Amino acid sequence: MNRPIHGSCLCGGVRFEVDPPFLQASHCHCDRCRKHSGTAVCTQARVRREQFRLLQGEELIEVYGKGEGAVKAFCVNCGSSLFGGDWPDGPQVSIRMRAFDDDPGIRPQFHTFVDDRAPWDTITDDLPQYSERRTHFKAHAAAQTTAANELVHSPPA
């Protein structure tokens, strides 16, 4: 049985939980995500909307960039970047992985928009790299994610 994964902003005003398994996790190098995160990449994990619950702080979440591509949903108190994608309306929730308080069990599986990365950004891992957005995943990647989530979230024998 999977246990919920908890997350929050820096000040703790926004709290949420997610029921695994995750759909994917990735590093995005696009200009927008780099500006959103203030770093070389924006590392995010996605779940279906029905797997996500906002526990507190809805009134603290501000959304920047609606209608301009992926949004930045952040806490107005501490500035923590929390959610992206189509927040709050899409069929999936894109969660900034640094917002998790618990180990989500999933690890980034690939890099996107690598042609847009900053000149000082050197990718040093062996994950697959894509020049654009990655929208579909191979069946084996989904199976690996499910297996990894089961290993992390299974009770000890």
Coordinates of N, CA and C in Angstrom, one line a residue:
M1 N 0.8 -1.2 0.0 CA 0.0 0.0 0.0 C 0.9 1.2 0.0
N2 N 0.5 2.2 -0.8 CA 1.3 3.4 -0.9 C 0.8 4.4 0.2
R3 N 1.8 5.1 0.8 CA 1.5 6.1 1.7 C 1.6 7.5 1.0
P4 N 0.8 8.5 1.5 CA 0.9 9.8 0.9 C 2.3 10.4 1.0
I5 N 2.7 11.2 0.1 CA 3.9 12.0 0.1 C 3.5 13.4 0.4
H6 N 4.1 14.0 1.4 CA 3.8 15.3 1.9 C 4.7 16.3 1.3
G7 N 4.2 17.6 1.2 CA 5.1 18.7 0.8 C 4.6 20.0 1.3
S8 N 5.4 21.0 1.2 CA 5.1 22.3 1.7 C 6.0 23.4 1.1
C9 N 5.6 24.6 1.4 CA 6.5 25.7 1.0 C 7.5 26.0 2.2
L10 N 8.4 26.9 2.0 CA 9.4 27.2 3.0 C 8.8 27.6 4.3
C11 N 7.8 28.5 4.3 CA 7.2 29.0 5.6 C 6.2 28.0 6.2
G12 N 5.8 27.0 5.4 CA 4.8 26.0 5.9 C 3.4 26.5 5.8
G13 N 3.2 27.6 5.2 CA 1.8 28.1 5.0 C 1.0 27.3 4.0
V14 N 1.7 26.7 3.0 CA 1.0 25.9 2.0 C 1.5 24.5 2.3
R15 N 0.5 23.6 2.4 CA 0.8 22.1 2.6 C 0.0 21.3 1.6
F16 N 0.5 20.2 1.2 CA -0.2 19.4 0.2 C 0.3 17.9 0.4
E17 N -0.5 17.0 -0.2 CA 0.0 15.6 -0.2 C -0.4 15.0 -1.5
V18 N 0.3 14.0 -1.9 CA 0.2 13.3 -3.2 C 0.2 11.8 -2.9
D19 N -0.7 11.1 -3.6 CA -0.7 9.6 -3.6 C 0.1 9.1 -4.8
P20 N 1.1 8.3 -4.5 CA 1.9 7.7 -5.7 C 1.0 6.7 -6.4
P21 N 1.3 6.3 -7.6 CA 2.6 6.5 -8.2 C 2.6 7.8 -9.0
F22 N 3.8 8.3 -9.3 CA 4.0 9.5 -10.1 C 4.0 9.1 -11.6
L23 N 3.6 10.1 -12.4 CA 3.6 9.8 -13.9 C 5.0 10.0 -14.5
Q24 N 5.7 10.9 -13.9 CA 7.1 11.2 -14.5 C 7.8 12.2 -13.5
A25 N 9.1 12.3 -13.7 CA 9.9 13.4 -13.1 C 11.0 13.7 -14.1
S26 N 11.3 15.0 -14.2 CA 12.2 15.5 -15.2 C 12.9 16.8 -14.8
H27 N 14.0 17.1 -15.5 CA 14.7 18.4 -15.4 C 14.3 19.2 -16.7
C28 N 13.8 20.4 -16.5 CA 13.5 21.2 -17.7 C 14.5 22.4 -17.7
H29 N 15.2 22.6 -18.9 CA 16.2 23.6 -19.0 C 15.7 24.8 -19.8
C30 N 14.4 24.9 -20.1 CA 13.9 26.0 -20.9 C 14.1 27.4 -20.1
D31 N 14.1 28.5 -20.9 CA 14.2 29.8 -20.3 C 13.2 30.1 -19.2
R32 N 12.0 29.7 -19.5 CA 10.9 30.0 -18.5 C 11.1 29.3 -17.2
C33 N 11.4 28.0 -17.3 CA 11.7 27.2 -16.1 C 12.9 27.7 -15.3
R34 N 13.9 28.1 -16.1 CA 15.1 28.6 -15.4 C 14.8 29.9 -14.6
K35 N 14.0 30.7 -15.2 CA 13.6 32.0 -14.5 C 12.7 31.6 -13.3
H36 N 11.8 30.7 -13.5 CA 10.9 30.3 -12.4 C 11.6 29.8 -11.2
S37 N 12.6 29.0 -11.5 CA 13.4 28.3 -10.4 C 14.6 29.1 -9.9
G38 N 15.1 30.0 -10.7 CA 16.3 30.7 -10.4 C 17.6 29.9 -10.4
T39 N 17.5 28.7 -11.1 CA 18.6 27.8 -11.2 C 18.7 27.3 -12.7
A40 N 19.6 26.4 -12.9 CA 19.9 25.9 -14.2 C 18.7 25.1 -14.8
V41 N 18.0 24.4 -13.9 CA 16.8 23.6 -14.3 C 15.7 23.8 -13.3
C42 N 14.5 23.3 -13.7 CA 13.4 23.2 -12.9 C 13.1 21.7 -12.8
T43 N 13.3 21.1 -11.7 CA 13.1 19.7 -11.5 C 11.7 19.5 -10.9
Q44 N 10.9 18.7 -11.7 CA 9.5 18.6 -11.3 C 9.0 17.1 -11.5
A45 N 8.0 16.8 -10.7 CA 7.3 15.5 -10.8 C 5.8 15.8 -11.1
R46 N 5.2 14.8 -11.8 CA 3.8 15.0 -12.2 C 3.0 13.8 -11.6
V47 N 1.8 14.2 -11.2 CA 0.8 13.2 -10.8 C -0.6 13.6 -11.5
R48 N -1.5 12.7 -11.5 CA -2.8 13.0 -12.0 C -3.5 13.9 -10.9
R49 N -4.4 14.8 -11.4 CA -5.1 15.7 -10.5 C -5.7 15.0 -9.3
E50 N -6.3 13.8 -9.5 CA -7.1 13.1 -8.5 C -6.1 12.5 -7.4
Q51 N -4.8 12.5 -7.7 CA -3.8 12.0 -6.7 C -3.3 13.1 -5.8
F52 N -3.7 14.4 -6.1 CA -3.2 15.5 -5.4 C -4.2 16.1 -4.4
R53 N -3.8 16.5 -3.2 CA -4.7 17.2 -2.3 C -3.9 18.4 -1.7
L54 N -4.5 19.6 -1.8 CA -4.0 20.8 -1.2 C -4.6 20.8 0.2
L55 N -3.8 20.7 1.2 CA -4.3 20.6 2.6 C -4.5 21.9 3.3
Q56 N -3.7 22.9 3.0 CA -3.8 24.3 3.5 C -3.1 25.3 2.7
G57 N -3.5 26.5 2.8 CA -2.8 27.6 2.2 C -3.3 28.0 0.8
E58 N -4.4 27.6 0.3 CA -4.9 27.9 -1.0 C -4.8 29.4 -1.2
E59 N -5.2 30.2 -0.2 CA -5.2 31.6 -0.3 C -3.8 32.2 -0.4
L60 N -2.8 31.5 -0.1 CA -1.4 31.9 -0.2 C -0.7 31.7 -1.5
I61 N -1.4 30.9 -2.4 CA -0.8 30.6 -3.7 C -1.2 31.6 -4.8
E62 N -0.1 32.2 -5.3 CA -0.3 33.2 -6.4 C 0.2 32.5 -7.7
V63 N -0.5 32.7 -8.8 CA -0.1 32.1 -10.1 C 0.4 33.2 -11.0
Y64 N 1.6 33.0 -11.5 CA 2.2 33.9 -12.5 C 2.2 33.3 -13.9
G65 N 1.9 34.0 -14.9 CA 2.1 33.5 -16.3 C 0.9 32.8 -16.9
K66 N -0.3 32.9 -16.3 CA -1.4 32.1 -16.8 C -1.7 32.5 -18.3
G67 N -1.8 31.6 -19.1 CA -2.0 31.8 -20.6 C -0.8 32.1 -21.4
E68 N 0.4 32.0 -20.7 CA 1.7 32.3 -21.4 C 2.6 31.0 -21.5
G69 N 2.0 29.9 -21.2 CA 2.8 28.6 -21.2 C 2.8 28.1 -19.7
A70 N 3.8 27.3 -19.4 CA 3.8 26.8 -18.0 C 3.8 28.0 -17.0
V71 N 2.9 27.8 -16.0 CA 2.8 28.9 -14.9 C 3.8 28.6 -13.8
K72 N 4.0 29.6 -13.0 CA 4.7 29.5 -11.7 C 3.6 29.7 -10.6
A73 N 3.3 28.7 -9.8 CA 2.5 28.9 -8.7 C 3.4 28.9 -7.4
F74 N 3.3 30.0 -6.7 CA 4.2 30.2 -5.6 C 3.5 30.7 -4.3
C75 N 4.1 30.5 -3.2 CA 3.6 31.1 -1.9 C 3.9 32.5 -1.8
V76 N 2.9 33.4 -1.6 CA 3.1 34.8 -1.5 C 3.8 35.2 -0.2
N77 N 3.9 34.3 0.8 CA 4.6 34.7 2.0 C 6.1 34.5 1.9
C78 N 6.5 33.3 1.4 CA 8.0 33.0 1.3 C 8.5 32.9 -0.1
G79 N 7.7 33.0 -1.1 CA 8.2 32.9 -2.5 C 8.5 31.6 -3.0
S80 N 8.3 30.5 -2.3 CA 8.6 29.2 -2.7 C 7.8 28.8 -4.0
S81 N 8.6 28.4 -5.0 CA 7.9 27.9 -6.2 C 7.4 26.5 -6.0
L82 N 6.1 26.3 -6.2 CA 5.5 25.0 -5.8 C 5.0 24.2 -6.9
F83 N 4.2 24.8 -7.8 CA 3.6 24.1 -8.9 C 3.8 24.8 -10.2
G84 N 3.6 24.0 -11.3 CA 3.7 24.6 -12.6 C 2.7 24.0 -13.6
G85 N 3.1 23.9 -14.8 CA 2.2 23.3 -15.8 C 1.0 24.2 -16.0
D86 N -0.2 23.5 -15.8 CA -1.5 24.2 -16.0 C -2.2 24.5 -14.7
W87 N -1.4 24.6 -13.6 CA -2.0 24.9 -12.3 C -2.9 26.1 -12.4
P88 N -4.1 26.0 -11.8 CA -4.6 24.9 -11.0 C -5.6 24.0 -11.8
D89 N -5.7 24.2 -13.1 CA -6.8 23.7 -13.9 C -6.5 22.4 -14.7
G90 N -5.3 22.0 -14.9 CA -5.0 20.9 -15.8 C -5.3 19.5 -15.2
P91 N -5.3 18.5 -16.0 CA -5.6 17.1 -15.6 C -4.4 16.5 -14.8
Q92 N -3.2 17.2 -14.8 CA -2.1 16.8 -14.1 C -1.6 17.9 -13.2
V93 N -0.9 17.6 -12.1 CA -0.3 18.6 -11.3 C 1.2 18.4 -11.4
S94 N 1.9 19.5 -11.8 CA 3.4 19.5 -11.9 C 3.9 20.1 -10.6
I95 N 4.6 19.4 -9.8 CA 5.1 19.8 -8.5 C 6.6 19.9 -8.5
R96 N 7.1 21.1 -8.1 CA 8.5 21.3 -7.9 C 9.1 20.3 -6.9
M97 N 10.0 19.5 -7.3 CA 10.4 18.4 -6.4 C 11.1 18.9 -5.1
R98 N 11.6 20.1 -5.1 CA 12.2 20.6 -3.8 C 11.1 20.9 -2.8
A99 N 9.8 20.9 -3.2 CA 8.7 21.2 -2.3 C 8.3 20.0 -1.5
F100 N 8.8 18.8 -1.9 CA 8.4 17.6 -1.1 C 9.1 17.6 0.2
D101 N 8.4 17.3 1.3 CA 9.0 17.1 2.6 C 9.5 15.6 2.8
D102 N 8.8 14.7 2.1 CA 9.1 13.3 2.2 C 9.8 12.9 0.8
D103 N 10.5 11.8 0.9 CA 11.1 11.3 -0.3 C 10.0 10.8 -1.3
P104 N 9.9 11.4 -2.4 CA 8.8 11.0 -3.3 C 9.0 9.6 -4.0
G105 N 10.2 9.1 -3.8 CA 10.5 7.8 -4.4 C 10.9 7.8 -5.9
I106 N 10.4 8.7 -6.6 CA 10.7 8.9 -8.0 C 11.9 9.8 -8.2
R107 N 12.7 9.5 -9.2 CA 13.9 10.3 -9.5 C 13.7 10.9 -10.9
P108 N 14.3 12.0 -11.2 CA 14.2 12.5 -12.6 C 14.6 11.5 -13.6
Q109 N 13.9 11.4 -14.7 CA 14.1 10.4 -15.7 C 14.7 10.9 -17.0
F110 N 14.6 12.2 -17.2 CA 15.2 12.8 -18.5 C 15.3 14.3 -18.3
H111 N 15.9 14.9 -19.3 CA 16.1 16.4 -19.5 C 15.3 16.8 -20.7
T112 N 14.6 18.0 -20.6 CA 13.9 18.6 -21.7 C 14.5 19.9 -22.0
F113 N 14.2 20.4 -23.2 CA 14.7 21.7 -23.7 C 16.2 21.9 -23.5
V114 N 17.0 20.9 -23.7 CA 18.4 21.0 -23.5 C 19.1 22.0 -24.4
D115 N 18.5 22.2 -25.6 CA 19.1 23.2 -26.5 C 19.0 24.6 -26.0
D116 N 18.1 24.8 -25.0 CA 17.8 26.2 -24.5 C 18.6 26.4 -23.2
R117 N 19.4 25.4 -22.8 CA 20.1 25.6 -21.4 C 21.0 26.7 -21.4
A118 N 21.3 27.2 -20.2 CA 22.3 28.3 -20.1 C 23.6 27.9 -20.5
P119 N 24.4 28.8 -21.0 CA 25.8 28.5 -21.5 C 26.7 27.9 -20.5
W120 N 26.4 28.1 -19.2 CA 27.3 27.6 -18.1 C 26.7 26.3 -17.6
D121 N 25.6 25.8 -18.1 CA 24.9 24.6 -17.6 C 25.5 23.4 -18.4
T122 N 26.2 22.5 -17.7 CA 26.7 21.3 -18.2 C 26.0 20.1 -17.6
I123 N 25.3 19.3 -18.4 CA 24.6 18.1 -17.9 C 25.7 17.0 -17.7
T124 N 25.7 16.5 -16.5 CA 26.7 15.6 -16.1 C 26.2 14.2 -15.8
D125 N 24.9 13.9 -16.0 CA 24.4 12.6 -15.8 C 24.1 11.9 -17.2
D126 N 23.7 10.7 -17.1 CA 23.4 9.9 -18.3 C 21.9 9.8 -18.7
L127 N 21.1 10.6 -18.1 CA 19.7 10.6 -18.4 C 19.4 11.0 -19.9
P128 N 18.4 10.5 -20.5 CA 18.1 10.9 -21.9 C 17.8 12.4 -21.9
Q129 N 18.2 13.0 -23.1 CA 18.1 14.5 -23.3 C 17.2 14.7 -24.5
Y130 N 16.3 15.7 -24.4 CA 15.4 16.0 -25.5 C 15.5 17.5 -25.7
S131 N 15.4 17.9 -27.0 CA 15.5 19.3 -27.4 C 14.2 20.1 -27.1
E132 N 13.1 19.3 -27.0 CA 11.8 20.0 -26.7 C 11.1 19.3 -25.6
R133 N 9.8 19.6 -25.5 CA 9.0 19.0 -24.4 C 8.8 17.5 -24.7
R134 N 8.8 16.8 -23.7 CA 8.6 15.3 -23.8 C 7.2 15.1 -23.3
T135 N 6.3 14.6 -24.2 CA 4.9 14.4 -23.8 C 4.4 13.0 -23.6
H136 N 5.1 12.1 -24.3 CA 4.8 10.6 -24.2 C 6.0 9.8 -23.7
F137 N 5.7 8.8 -22.9 CA 6.8 8.0 -22.3 C 6.6 6.6 -22.8
K138 N 7.8 6.0 -23.0 CA 7.8 4.6 -23.4 C 7.2 3.7 -22.2
A139 N 6.6 2.6 -22.6 CA 6.0 1.7 -21.6 C 7.0 1.3 -20.6
H140 N 8.3 1.0 -21.0 CA 9.2 0.5 -20.0 C 9.6 1.6 -19.0
A141 N 9.6 2.9 -19.3 CA 9.9 3.9 -18.4 C 8.8 4.0 -17.3
A142 N 7.5 3.9 -17.8 CA 6.4 3.9 -16.9 C 6.4 2.7 -15.9
A143 N 6.8 1.6 -16.5 CA 6.9 0.4 -15.6 C 8.0 0.5 -14.6
Q144 N 9.1 1.1 -15.0 CA 10.3 1.3 -14.1 C 9.8 2.3 -13.0
T145 N 9.1 3.3 -13.3 CA 8.6 4.3 -12.3 C 7.7 3.6 -11.3
T146 N 6.7 2.8 -11.8 CA 5.8 2.0 -10.9 C 6.6 1.1 -10.0
A147 N 7.5 0.4 -10.6 CA 8.3 -0.6 -9.8 C 9.1 0.1 -8.7
A148 N 9.7 1.3 -9.1 CA 10.5 2.1 -8.1 C 9.6 2.6 -7.0
N149 N 8.4 3.1 -7.3 CA 7.5 3.5 -6.3 C 7.0 2.4 -5.4
E150 N 6.8 1.2 -6.0 CA 6.4 0.1 -5.1 C 7.5 -0.3 -4.2
L151 N 8.8 -0.3 -4.6 CA 9.9 -0.6 -3.7 C 10.0 0.4 -2.6
V152 N 9.9 1.7 -2.9 CA 10.1 2.7 -1.9 C 8.9 2.7 -0.9
H153 N 7.7 2.5 -1.4 CA 6.6 2.6 -0.5 C 6.0 1.3 0.0
S154 N 6.6 0.2 -0.3 CA 6.1 -1.1 0.3 C 6.5 -1.2 1.7
P155 N 5.7 -1.7 2.6 CA 6.0 -1.9 4.0 C 7.1 -3.0 4.1
P156 N 8.0 -2.9 5.1 CA 9.0 -3.8 5.3 C 8.5 -5.2 5.5
A157 N 9.2 -6.3 5.0 CA 8.7 -7.6 5.2 C 8.9 -8.1 6.6

